[in-house]
XYZ file of C-alpha atoms in Angstrom:
776
model
C 134.875 75.583 117.048
C 135.962 77.057 120.379
C 135.357 80.611 119.173
C 131.937 79.685 117.793
C 130.987 78.060 121.094
C 132.112 81.157 122.979
C 130.007 83.371 120.686
C 127.007 81.101 121.310
C 127.416 81.745 125.026
C 128.375 85.436 125.036
C 125.639 86.808 122.743
C 122.539 85.415 124.541
C 124.192 85.906 127.944
C 124.781 89.639 127.315
C 121.206 90.005 126.020
C 119.904 88.282 129.153
C 122.018 90.564 131.366
C 120.612 93.594 129.542
C 117.017 92.442 130.059
C 117.679 91.664 133.725
C 119.251 95.100 134.233
C 116.224 96.770 132.604
C 113.878 94.889 134.921
C 116.018 95.880 137.920
C 115.791 99.548 136.927
C 112.026 99.155 136.528
C 111.849 97.659 140.032
C 113.746 100.647 141.492
C 111.335 103.054 139.810
C 108.332 101.027 141.000
C 109.369 101.516 144.640
C 107.453 104.787 144.409
C 103.916 103.374 144.708
C 100.639 104.651 143.259
C 97.434 103.588 145.041
C 93.835 104.792 145.017
C 92.180 106.246 148.073
C 88.989 108.107 148.867
C 89.251 111.810 149.633
C 86.713 114.515 150.354
C 86.117 117.280 147.859
C 88.365 120.292 148.090
C 88.888 123.685 146.647
C 92.088 122.988 144.816
C 90.835 122.082 141.389
C 89.475 118.588 141.967
C 85.790 118.303 141.159
C 84.660 114.752 141.725
C 85.806 111.483 140.243
C 88.546 109.205 141.544
C 91.455 110.659 143.441
C 94.787 108.859 143.740
C 97.621 109.028 146.162
C 101.310 108.392 145.572
C 103.195 106.934 148.522
C 106.969 106.969 148.894
C 108.512 103.878 150.471
C 111.183 105.842 152.302
C 109.097 108.438 154.118
C 105.515 109.636 154.263
C 106.047 112.733 152.175
C 102.411 112.750 151.095
C 101.264 113.350 154.689
C 103.995 115.845 155.411
C 106.640 113.802 157.208
C 108.803 115.890 159.471
C 111.911 115.151 157.469
C 110.471 116.511 154.237
C 108.227 119.415 155.275
C 110.422 121.968 153.491
C 110.077 120.062 150.212
C 106.275 120.109 150.246
C 103.797 122.451 148.681
C 104.427 125.901 150.085
C 101.058 127.482 150.748
C 99.046 124.724 149.148
C 97.332 123.674 152.323
C 97.046 119.890 152.302
C 100.045 118.320 150.512
C 98.080 115.153 149.696
C 95.790 117.097 147.353
C 98.557 117.912 144.877
C 99.975 114.400 145.212
C 96.554 112.907 144.446
C 96.259 115.150 141.413
C 99.641 113.872 140.137
C 98.400 110.298 140.206
C 95.076 111.261 138.618
C 96.821 113.004 135.721
C 99.270 110.127 135.304
C 96.333 107.753 135.032
C 94.737 109.877 132.307
C 98.006 109.945 130.331
C 98.346 106.168 130.649
C 94.773 105.678 129.381
C 95.565 107.966 126.455
C 98.735 106.056 125.621
C 96.888 102.733 125.659
C 94.196 104.201 123.415
C 96.838 105.274 120.922
C 98.638 101.925 120.989
C 95.428 99.941 120.488
C 94.511 101.939 117.387
C 98.037 101.978 116.029
C 98.415 98.208 116.351
C 95.241 97.633 114.357
C 96.797 99.595 111.495
C 100.108 97.792 111.900
C 98.524 94.328 111.950
C 96.755 94.955 108.633
C 99.855 96.444 107.010
C 102.121 93.657 108.270
C 99.853 90.903 106.975
C 99.526 92.462 103.520
C 103.217 93.245 103.139
C 104.228 89.752 104.319
C 102.170 88.289 101.466
C 103.840 90.701 99.007
C 107.308 89.609 100.169
C 106.464 85.927 99.776
C 104.910 86.324 96.315
C 107.696 88.532 94.922
C 110.583 86.419 96.210
C 108.829 83.121 95.526
C 108.363 84.079 91.869
C 112.145 84.474 91.354
C 112.342 80.792 90.229
C 108.617 80.405 89.550
C 107.966 78.944 93.032
C 110.285 76.017 92.310
C 111.339 73.737 95.187
C 114.555 72.658 93.420
C 117.954 73.624 94.814
C 119.931 76.193 92.840
C 123.621 77.005 92.312
C 125.000 79.458 94.877
C 125.619 82.956 93.536
C 128.868 83.710 95.366
C 130.366 80.308 96.220
C 131.051 78.308 93.068
C 130.609 74.573 93.149
C 127.975 74.624 95.903
C 124.216 74.357 95.781
C 121.926 76.586 97.814
C 118.380 76.126 99.045
C 115.515 76.980 96.652
C 114.315 80.558 96.186
C 110.927 79.517 97.578
C 112.603 78.775 100.919
C 114.219 82.200 100.830
C 110.777 83.725 100.253
C 109.260 81.846 103.191
C 112.070 82.551 105.645
C 112.389 86.217 104.591
C 108.672 86.591 105.318
C 109.077 84.977 108.753
C 112.065 87.225 109.507
C 110.010 90.266 108.464
C 107.238 89.283 110.888
C 109.755 88.722 113.700
C 111.373 92.132 113.119
C 107.974 93.817 113.086
C 106.902 92.044 116.274
C 110.132 92.944 118.091
C 109.766 96.590 117.118
C 106.138 96.696 118.261
C 106.908 95.023 121.600
C 109.822 97.393 122.189
C 107.684 100.451 121.459
C 104.915 99.178 123.726
C 107.281 98.568 126.633
C 108.835 102.005 126.148
C 105.437 103.679 126.253
C 104.442 101.739 129.360
C 107.521 102.686 131.373
C 107.299 106.325 130.252
C 103.683 106.703 131.339
C 104.511 104.735 134.496
C 107.400 106.995 135.492
C 106.256 110.556 134.777
C 104.302 111.219 138.014
C 106.913 109.327 139.997
C 109.536 111.750 138.676
C 107.327 114.658 139.777
C 107.001 113.139 143.243
C 110.733 112.545 143.567
C 111.348 116.209 142.690
C 109.962 117.018 146.160
C 112.968 115.216 147.644
C 115.439 116.997 145.381
C 116.567 117.279 141.782
C 118.958 114.326 142.203
C 116.185 111.913 143.156
C 113.997 113.115 140.279
C 116.873 112.795 137.804
C 117.620 109.232 138.935
C 113.967 108.212 138.517
C 113.654 109.732 135.034
C 116.988 108.354 133.841
C 116.378 104.867 135.231
C 113.029 104.851 133.453
C 114.726 105.793 130.193
C 117.294 103.041 130.776
C 114.479 100.484 131.020
C 113.467 101.277 127.453
C 117.039 101.500 126.177
C 118.126 98.139 127.553
C 114.897 96.289 126.789
C 114.890 97.427 123.166
C 118.559 96.738 122.419
C 118.603 93.430 124.359
C 115.419 92.131 122.757
C 116.673 93.119 119.310
C 119.942 91.244 119.832
C 118.321 88.174 121.386
C 115.574 87.779 118.773
C 118.020 88.269 115.883
C 120.431 85.690 117.339
C 117.587 83.217 117.923
C 116.328 83.808 114.366
C 119.752 83.006 112.894
C 120.033 79.816 114.954
C 116.489 78.691 114.141
C 116.859 79.354 110.391
C 120.240 77.597 110.471
C 118.532 74.294 111.320
C 117.007 74.306 107.827
C 119.743 76.058 105.864
C 122.651 74.028 107.243
C 125.780 74.893 105.235
C 123.906 77.360 102.990
C 124.971 80.507 104.872
C 124.462 82.605 101.754
C 120.737 81.836 101.760
C 120.514 81.973 105.555
C 121.791 85.531 105.940
C 119.986 86.717 102.827
C 116.681 85.639 104.369
C 117.596 87.209 107.732
C 117.631 90.654 106.066
C 113.839 90.527 106.302
C 114.269 91.155 110.036
C 115.618 94.632 109.308
C 112.762 95.332 106.901
C 110.213 94.407 109.583
C 111.824 96.670 112.171
C 112.086 99.587 109.764
C 108.499 99.218 108.537
C 107.202 99.540 112.084
C 109.517 102.529 112.548
C 107.753 104.195 109.625
C 104.465 104.067 111.520
C 106.049 104.881 114.874
C 108.098 107.870 113.729
C 105.861 109.429 111.070
C 102.566 108.682 112.824
C 104.013 109.708 116.180
C 105.325 112.969 114.757
C 101.968 113.860 113.229
C 100.191 112.831 116.443
C 102.284 114.945 118.807
C 102.099 118.083 116.683
C 98.337 117.724 116.122
C 97.786 117.490 119.882
C 100.229 120.329 120.581
C 98.573 122.719 118.124
C 95.068 121.766 119.282
C 95.927 122.366 122.939
C 97.692 125.654 122.279
C 95.404 127.293 119.702
C 92.148 126.698 121.535
C 93.400 126.682 125.111
C 96.041 129.408 125.227
C 94.861 131.640 122.392
C 91.064 131.324 122.302
C 90.217 130.436 125.928
C 93.147 132.180 127.609
C 93.910 129.327 130.006
C 97.409 128.084 130.971
C 99.323 125.672 128.753
C 98.869 122.593 130.976
C 95.440 123.397 132.403
C 93.506 120.133 133.039
C 90.301 121.768 131.739
C 91.785 121.642 128.229
C 90.529 118.453 126.514
C 93.727 118.172 124.430
C 96.197 118.571 127.286
C 96.426 114.833 127.971
C 96.762 114.103 124.251
C 99.588 116.647 124.197
C 101.391 114.799 127.001
C 100.732 111.441 125.349
C 102.120 112.919 122.139
C 105.497 113.535 123.771
C 105.735 109.820 124.496
C 104.378 108.773 121.108
C 106.821 110.847 119.100
C 109.973 110.900 121.211
C 109.812 107.511 122.948
C 107.933 105.036 120.744
C 108.972 106.877 117.560
C 112.637 107.335 118.446
C 112.817 103.788 119.814
C 111.426 102.291 116.612
C 113.763 104.491 114.577
C 116.950 103.414 116.362
C 115.810 99.797 116.586
C 115.311 99.865 112.810
C 118.830 101.283 112.346
C 120.289 98.609 114.631
C 118.440 95.753 112.881
C 119.265 97.017 109.388
C 122.968 97.685 109.998
C 123.373 94.276 111.653
C 121.566 92.505 108.812
C 123.637 94.349 106.190
C 126.891 93.438 107.969
C 125.821 89.793 108.387
C 124.875 89.487 104.725
C 128.163 90.964 103.444
C 130.135 88.767 105.863
C 128.288 85.655 104.699
C 129.425 86.110 101.078
C 133.047 86.647 102.129
C 135.659 84.259 103.496
C 133.815 84.163 106.852
C 130.820 82.559 105.224
C 132.825 80.283 102.918
C 134.825 78.973 105.904
C 131.718 78.756 108.124
C 133.433 80.726 110.890
C 130.431 81.646 113.036
C 132.376 83.751 115.554
C 133.683 85.954 112.738
C 130.327 86.195 110.946
C 128.678 87.043 114.283
C 131.130 89.928 114.854
C 128.300 92.524 114.505
C 126.287 90.684 117.179
C 129.314 90.487 119.477
C 129.899 94.240 119.124
C 126.276 94.870 120.124
C 126.587 92.426 123.030
C 129.689 94.215 124.323
C 127.837 97.514 123.934
C 125.160 96.325 126.353
C 127.744 95.702 129.075
C 129.412 99.066 128.423
C 126.071 100.885 128.646
C 125.237 99.050 131.864
C 128.416 100.323 133.523
C 127.834 103.829 132.151
C 124.257 103.953 133.475
C 125.382 102.957 136.966
C 127.876 105.836 136.933
C 125.009 108.339 136.503
C 122.528 106.814 138.949
C 124.719 105.309 141.679
C 128.323 106.572 141.518
C 128.383 110.224 140.422
C 124.895 111.234 141.516
C 123.348 114.523 140.411
C 123.080 116.873 143.399
C 122.276 120.271 141.884
C 120.244 121.696 139.018
C 123.451 122.635 137.207
C 124.646 119.043 137.358
C 121.843 117.602 135.215
C 123.105 118.515 131.719
C 126.776 117.581 132.434
C 125.616 114.196 133.785
C 123.821 113.431 130.520
C 126.754 114.554 128.380
C 129.104 112.475 130.532
C 127.042 109.423 129.598
C 127.818 109.993 125.924
C 131.541 110.540 126.464
C 132.100 107.669 128.915
C 130.096 105.147 126.873
C 132.034 106.090 123.735
C 135.399 105.740 125.489
C 134.572 102.403 127.129
C 133.076 101.048 123.909
C 136.280 101.849 122.036
C 138.179 99.544 124.406
C 135.474 96.876 124.196
C 135.550 96.957 120.375
C 139.317 96.419 120.456
C 138.909 93.326 122.643
C 136.090 91.877 120.508
C 137.962 92.509 117.254
C 141.039 90.570 118.363
C 139.091 87.809 120.128
C 136.477 87.027 117.459
C 138.234 87.713 114.151
C 141.077 85.840 112.448
C 144.259 87.859 111.925
C 143.723 88.005 108.140
C 140.692 87.352 106.000
C 139.101 88.392 102.714
C 135.986 90.473 102.107
C 133.746 90.625 99.047
C 134.488 93.879 97.196
C 132.054 94.163 94.259
C 133.383 91.145 92.414
C 136.935 91.535 93.699
C 138.567 90.107 96.813
C 139.917 92.517 99.443
C 142.508 91.483 102.031
C 141.557 92.728 105.511
C 143.137 92.460 108.972
C 141.286 92.300 112.251
C 142.552 95.692 113.445
C 141.070 97.260 110.296
C 137.581 96.414 111.549
C 138.405 97.836 114.968
C 139.203 101.169 113.325
C 135.940 101.008 111.368
C 133.946 100.544 114.574
C 135.921 103.268 116.367
C 135.476 105.827 113.595
C 131.714 105.235 113.674
C 131.659 105.620 117.457
C 133.527 108.900 117.564
C 131.740 110.313 114.511
C 128.466 109.773 116.364
C 129.813 111.711 119.336
C 130.966 114.547 117.053
C 127.521 114.725 115.415
C 125.847 114.765 118.835
C 127.913 117.626 120.203
C 127.584 119.617 116.971
C 123.811 119.255 117.206
C 123.918 120.422 120.807
C 125.946 123.496 119.842
C 123.402 124.551 117.225
C 120.250 123.829 119.258
C 121.089 124.658 122.888
C 120.440 128.189 124.160
C 123.673 127.947 126.134
C 125.577 128.779 122.924
C 125.643 131.722 120.535
C 123.748 130.294 117.491
C 120.416 130.008 119.351
C 120.997 133.311 121.162
C 121.550 134.967 117.767
C 118.184 133.556 116.650
C 116.597 134.948 119.829
C 118.211 138.332 119.151
C 116.751 138.361 115.632
C 113.250 138.279 117.164
C 113.661 141.956 118.130
C 112.945 142.915 114.511
C 110.054 140.522 113.985
C 109.139 137.033 112.863
C 110.628 137.375 109.370
C 114.188 137.891 110.611
C 113.677 135.095 113.142
C 112.743 132.701 110.340
C 115.693 133.844 108.200
C 118.191 133.345 111.032
C 116.685 129.963 111.932
C 116.881 128.673 108.369
C 120.486 129.857 108.050
C 121.382 128.121 111.315
C 119.859 124.844 110.090
C 121.749 124.957 106.796
C 125.029 125.744 108.536
C 124.559 122.943 111.066
C 124.791 120.381 108.242
C 128.514 120.995 107.639
C 130.209 119.151 110.519
C 127.864 116.111 110.570
C 128.332 115.589 106.825
C 132.122 115.762 107.165
C 131.946 113.292 110.087
C 129.827 110.909 108.007
C 132.149 111.362 105.018
C 135.234 110.490 107.089
C 133.490 107.383 108.449
C 132.558 106.289 104.944
C 136.046 106.852 103.526
C 137.847 105.079 106.365
C 135.357 102.200 106.461
C 135.388 101.608 102.711
C 139.161 101.953 102.376
C 139.863 99.438 105.142
C 137.137 96.836 104.583
C 134.982 97.791 101.569
C 131.229 97.918 102.173
C 131.599 95.730 105.277
C 133.676 98.494 106.853
C 130.796 100.969 106.400
C 128.351 98.469 107.896
C 130.451 97.989 111.040
C 131.046 101.766 111.268
C 127.270 102.126 111.448
C 127.218 99.406 114.088
C 129.893 101.296 116.001
C 127.712 104.404 116.025
C 124.809 102.278 117.265
C 126.762 100.067 119.692
C 125.896 102.375 122.613
C 122.237 102.569 121.582
C 121.061 101.510 125.063
C 122.601 104.665 126.566
C 121.407 106.796 123.652
C 117.841 105.607 124.067
C 117.989 106.093 127.840
C 118.983 109.734 127.313
C 116.299 110.202 124.639
C 113.533 108.654 126.736
C 114.614 110.720 129.743
C 113.552 113.901 127.857
C 109.812 113.245 127.369
C 109.559 111.617 130.812
C 110.920 114.839 132.349
C 108.679 116.918 130.086
C 105.623 114.986 131.290
C 106.808 115.356 134.891
C 106.920 119.146 134.482
C 103.453 119.199 132.937
C 102.053 117.072 135.751
C 103.641 119.353 138.365
C 102.001 122.357 136.682
C 98.571 120.738 136.337
C 98.653 119.436 139.909
C 99.460 122.883 141.313
C 102.785 121.845 142.821
C 105.017 124.491 144.414
C 107.275 126.794 142.415
C 110.352 125.065 143.849
C 109.255 121.686 142.488
C 108.362 123.162 139.117
C 111.822 124.728 138.923
C 113.358 121.302 139.461
C 111.195 119.613 136.822
C 111.871 122.539 134.457
C 115.621 121.986 134.925
C 115.219 118.310 134.066
C 113.060 119.214 131.061
C 115.530 121.842 129.794
C 118.347 119.294 129.788
C 116.017 116.815 128.094
C 115.275 119.260 125.261
C 118.952 119.446 124.403
C 119.477 115.690 124.618
C 116.439 115.150 122.369
C 118.141 117.259 119.693
C 121.359 115.272 120.186
C 119.378 112.053 119.779
C 117.908 113.248 116.489
C 121.359 114.172 115.163
C 122.665 110.781 116.243
C 119.764 109.004 114.525
C 120.303 110.885 111.265
C 124.046 110.164 111.217
C 123.553 106.462 111.884
C 120.786 106.336 109.259
C 123.208 107.679 106.627
C 125.799 104.987 107.343
C 123.184 102.245 107.612
C 121.636 103.273 104.296
C 124.984 103.235 102.520
C 125.800 99.806 103.963
C 122.421 98.496 102.785
C 122.996 100.154 99.407
C 126.281 98.283 99.031
C 124.661 95.002 100.037
C 121.845 95.600 97.533
C 124.275 96.340 94.704
C 126.188 93.138 95.536
C 123.054 90.983 95.697
C 121.582 92.470 92.522
C 124.789 91.744 90.612
C 125.550 95.383 89.725
C 129.314 95.753 89.204
C 129.331 99.552 89.058
C 126.938 102.507 89.422
C 127.901 104.940 86.645
C 126.170 108.320 86.971
C 126.783 108.963 83.259
C 124.430 106.074 82.483
C 121.038 107.712 81.774
C 119.169 104.970 83.663
C 121.241 105.676 86.764
C 121.107 109.459 86.440
C 117.325 109.478 86.089
C 117.078 107.428 89.288
C 119.540 109.774 91.014
C 117.478 112.825 90.104
C 114.159 111.316 91.167
C 115.678 109.888 94.354
C 117.001 113.324 95.363
C 113.467 114.680 94.887
C 111.751 112.069 97.077
C 112.744 113.590 100.485
C 111.206 116.919 99.381
C 108.008 115.188 98.284
C 107.908 113.194 101.518
C 108.524 116.300 103.665
C 105.747 118.189 101.883
C 103.307 115.367 102.566
C 104.201 115.006 106.262
C 104.051 118.761 106.932
C 100.663 119.029 105.272
C 99.533 115.991 107.273
C 100.414 117.808 110.508
C 98.158 120.664 109.431
C 95.250 118.367 108.532
C 95.497 116.371 111.779
C 95.805 119.566 113.830
C 92.650 120.933 112.199
C 90.623 117.936 113.379
C 92.006 118.305 116.894
C 91.160 122.023 117.041
C 87.588 121.297 115.962
C 87.189 118.633 118.677
C 88.566 120.848 121.463
C 86.262 123.683 120.399
C 83.298 121.272 120.348
C 83.954 120.110 123.913
C 84.263 123.631 125.273
C 81.020 124.563 123.522
C 78.931 121.499 124.420
C 80.101 120.262 127.862
C 78.355 122.379 130.554
C 80.677 123.623 133.291
C 83.911 122.599 131.543
C 85.359 126.086 131.435
C 84.430 126.670 135.086
C 86.096 123.422 136.175
C 82.867 121.765 137.298
C 82.949 119.054 134.617
C 85.735 116.829 133.291
C 86.702 116.922 129.598
C 86.663 113.805 127.441
C 90.420 113.232 127.233
C 90.063 109.804 125.584
C 88.100 111.214 122.650
C 90.820 113.767 121.923
C 93.431 111.037 122.070
C 91.320 108.902 119.727
C 90.825 111.804 117.292
C 94.554 112.527 117.259
C 95.423 108.847 116.850
C 93.013 108.208 113.980
C 93.941 111.434 112.210
C 97.681 110.873 112.520
C 97.622 107.300 111.265
C 95.232 108.137 108.435
C 97.307 111.138 107.370
C 100.560 109.178 107.359
C 99.299 106.595 104.867
C 100.188 108.624 101.720
C 103.800 109.386 102.783
C 104.124 105.778 103.957
C 102.931 104.502 100.592
C 105.446 106.771 98.844
C 108.349 105.245 100.775
C 107.211 101.644 100.343
C 106.192 101.845 96.683
C 109.101 103.890 95.280
C 111.688 101.041 95.346
C 109.141 98.456 94.173
C 108.086 100.585 91.194
C 111.642 101.624 90.274
C 113.074 98.107 90.529
C 110.190 96.329 88.823
C 109.695 98.689 85.889
C 113.089 100.364 85.450
C 115.601 97.832 86.758
C 118.346 97.588 89.342
C 120.551 100.367 87.927
C 117.767 102.939 88.076
C 116.926 101.741 91.575
C 120.578 102.089 92.602
C 120.487 105.707 91.414
C 117.204 106.264 93.266
C 118.691 105.030 96.561
C 121.847 107.111 96.172
C 119.877 110.283 95.403
C 117.493 109.802 98.334
C 120.415 109.200 100.703
C 122.375 112.274 99.646
C 119.517 114.778 99.752
C 117.658 113.142 102.647
C 120.566 113.513 105.078
C 120.951 117.230 104.323
C 117.242 118.014 104.678
C 116.862 115.922 107.833
C 119.741 117.609 109.665
C 118.815 121.154 108.656
C 115.085 120.706 109.391
C 115.670 119.129 112.808
C 118.222 121.731 113.885
C 116.259 124.744 112.602
C 113.198 123.542 114.498
C 115.220 122.852 117.639
C 116.846 126.282 117.497
C 113.503 128.091 117.099
C 112.063 126.112 120.011
C 114.953 126.888 122.354
C 115.112 130.539 121.265
C 111.495 130.881 122.417
C 112.257 129.132 125.701
C 115.350 131.311 126.199
C 113.187 134.437 126.002
C 110.461 132.931 128.227
C 112.872 131.806 130.942
C 114.549 135.232 131.231
C 117.464 133.614 133.034
C 120.011 136.268 131.974
C 120.055 140.032 131.473
C 120.196 139.451 127.716
C 117.104 137.227 127.808
C 115.237 139.652 130.087
C 115.883 142.455 127.593
C 114.073 140.416 124.907
C 111.094 139.373 127.059
C 108.873 138.963 128.911
C 106.083 136.682 127.632
C 103.735 138.642 125.433
C 106.394 141.070 124.170
C 106.862 141.590 120.426
C 110.102 139.602 120.471
C 108.381 136.736 122.273
C 105.509 136.725 119.758
C 108.034 136.539 116.916
C 109.772 133.650 118.692
C 106.445 131.808 119.064
C 105.848 132.101 115.314
C 109.290 130.637 114.630
C 108.613 127.811 117.066
C 105.281 127.048 115.387
C 107.015 126.811 111.997
C 109.768 124.670 113.466
C 107.523 122.171 115.255
C 106.653 119.995 112.222
C 110.228 120.355 110.931
C 111.926 119.046 114.083
C 109.325 116.534 115.252
C 107.806 115.180 112.039
C 109.507 115.813 108.689
C 113.155 115.945 109.792
C 113.318 112.792 111.924
C 110.989 110.891 109.575
C 113.484 111.213 106.725
C 115.667 108.703 108.614
C 112.995 106.129 107.917
C 112.739 107.088 104.241
C 116.404 106.521 103.405
C 116.743 103.373 105.561
C 113.476 101.698 104.627
C 113.952 102.208 100.890
C 117.451 100.709 101.111
C 116.539 97.639 103.188
C 113.430 97.027 101.093
C 115.585 97.079 97.954
C 117.981 94.559 99.526
C 115.182 92.153 100.491
C 113.594 92.335 97.031
C 116.965 92.337 95.193
C 116.609 88.715 93.930
C 113.272 89.588 92.301
C 114.585 92.808 90.751
C 117.684 91.021 89.396
C 115.563 88.229 87.868
C 112.473 90.058 86.609
C 113.086 93.827 87.012
C 113.327 96.456 84.274
C 110.108 95.558 82.479
C 109.993 98.841 80.549
C 113.557 98.588 79.251
C 113.098 94.938 78.325
């Protein structure tokens, strides 16, 4: 009882500390104030409308304080003009983000309500909506709560998971749009101040999301436990709905966000840069705000929902497997809650790691930005290894038994420590491999840039080859994690390996969110006409963010593979399948179709990018043609309409791929049975991981090859450039091809393999009782 009481204190306390730390970081960022003021017209690009001013608490940099004169706008005249423009642009981005969220949540509310009814009806029909207790499936001699209760509580858990995911995405979007202009302002004081602002802002999202996820899941378990009592089998089976809710919202966030950001990007570039010959971030372009909003939609809300879904699903899978093992039979809450304790310890580790970057080893030079971000990954992994060792010996009994597909497996507490550790270090290996293949600091991307000398065709060939080759190390890392985890602790070992990879998710999300915040800061500096020195600083932050974004995608794909396999094992256990024999024609058919699904899904999402981009291009052309004085800068474009067009188009276009993911398991399980569905999940997992890694890394390499040529930072790069050269044009074509691969199709495949697996687990009782209609 002492261990259980300690767990009841530690888990909510760590979540509360994480939330408090996030709010503290938000407070530090908010010390850079934004306030409206009236200003006369001027000749620096402002043509009426409200002007805003950003004030710094420490010194009056806006008015040209003596201590900061050398950091101001060289040759810009009045420094307050550019500062006011920063705030004005930030306001437009915030309005665009709110417009997107409002429309997205209308879609999500309708979907959530309909799918909640489906869950209740399917699971309630397992015992024909009976309210009678039933014999427990795994613990002989005990009775469990009725299936109707499982249906009701699974539905509630689904709604809670969906709500947590939505709230987390909303908070992430708010802090990102709150911090972008503040990062631009801080760049006037130096790259270190700008880095601290951007990274603290990312940490707000990282800690809020992971802390809220942990706290809500813990509260859900405790609340459901009041009804379930000693029926832990039913309790943790119903809690799996929490993971389904989080992953369902991730489907909208990641797929819709990916379509949104690429539609806005193409619309801004094709009409603005190509047809109207105006700069990339020119405020006259109606789509330029939508483009900046898109960075937040895809890489902050989308990535946040994605990793929250992984966290919720891996935790739910681990809790379910633990509940049907000796932990659950003995009602040892501290041991069952081991996944929650690992996540709680991860919050404290990430807190210490974040302080190292912002307060202890502060960034002082441009060259220090990228090493500071990489240090976060290494330090958090090392500290978490120690924390996992402590938790494993404190929370777990020395020996225990785990459910092993009908058999009983003897496990020791140090076995689970090794499972967590192998997941942790595999995640780091995947991250650094992704960096090697997508950063222009290394030879693979420079080889792609070199190939542009002979045209776009060779660029595409080299980029595809790079993506395929980049799959090798991550797959071996995942394979080692799976082998070690399964050998030591059966399917539970794989589940906690996935949790190990996700235990430092607060730091991972902080690094991911830092990227688009820095990207927005650079765009704002450009649109506001800030000095070249400030743009160089924001460009340095953005360049480091591009690499960390690629690392984040690799990390998300690796964790998705482990999470999906853990969910697969839990599904097979719950559905009563003793083995999955590929020589069985039912299984092999599912395997073949499942391996095809990621290709079908990718085709749909890539085509959706094209359709959404077409609508955006038409709207931008319409505004240039019909708004008098827009091209001359005498009239303001309708930013909100472009954001609304992009939002509606992206969410409408993502419905077919979303339906494919949600319906495939339901159709396979209902009509063809649990064995065919098991084959379907295995096939989707195996092919989905390969396509996701190669697509993301090919797209990232093409993007950074283009930027390598544009920057001209070395003699080699200068020989390929400058902008407008044949090599640069070939690089732009490669980047255009890679955009939907790295920002839409590739990352979205994480959702496909995870959502199908967790959906199958939630509906497993129905499939086991009534599935396989055709074969019956």
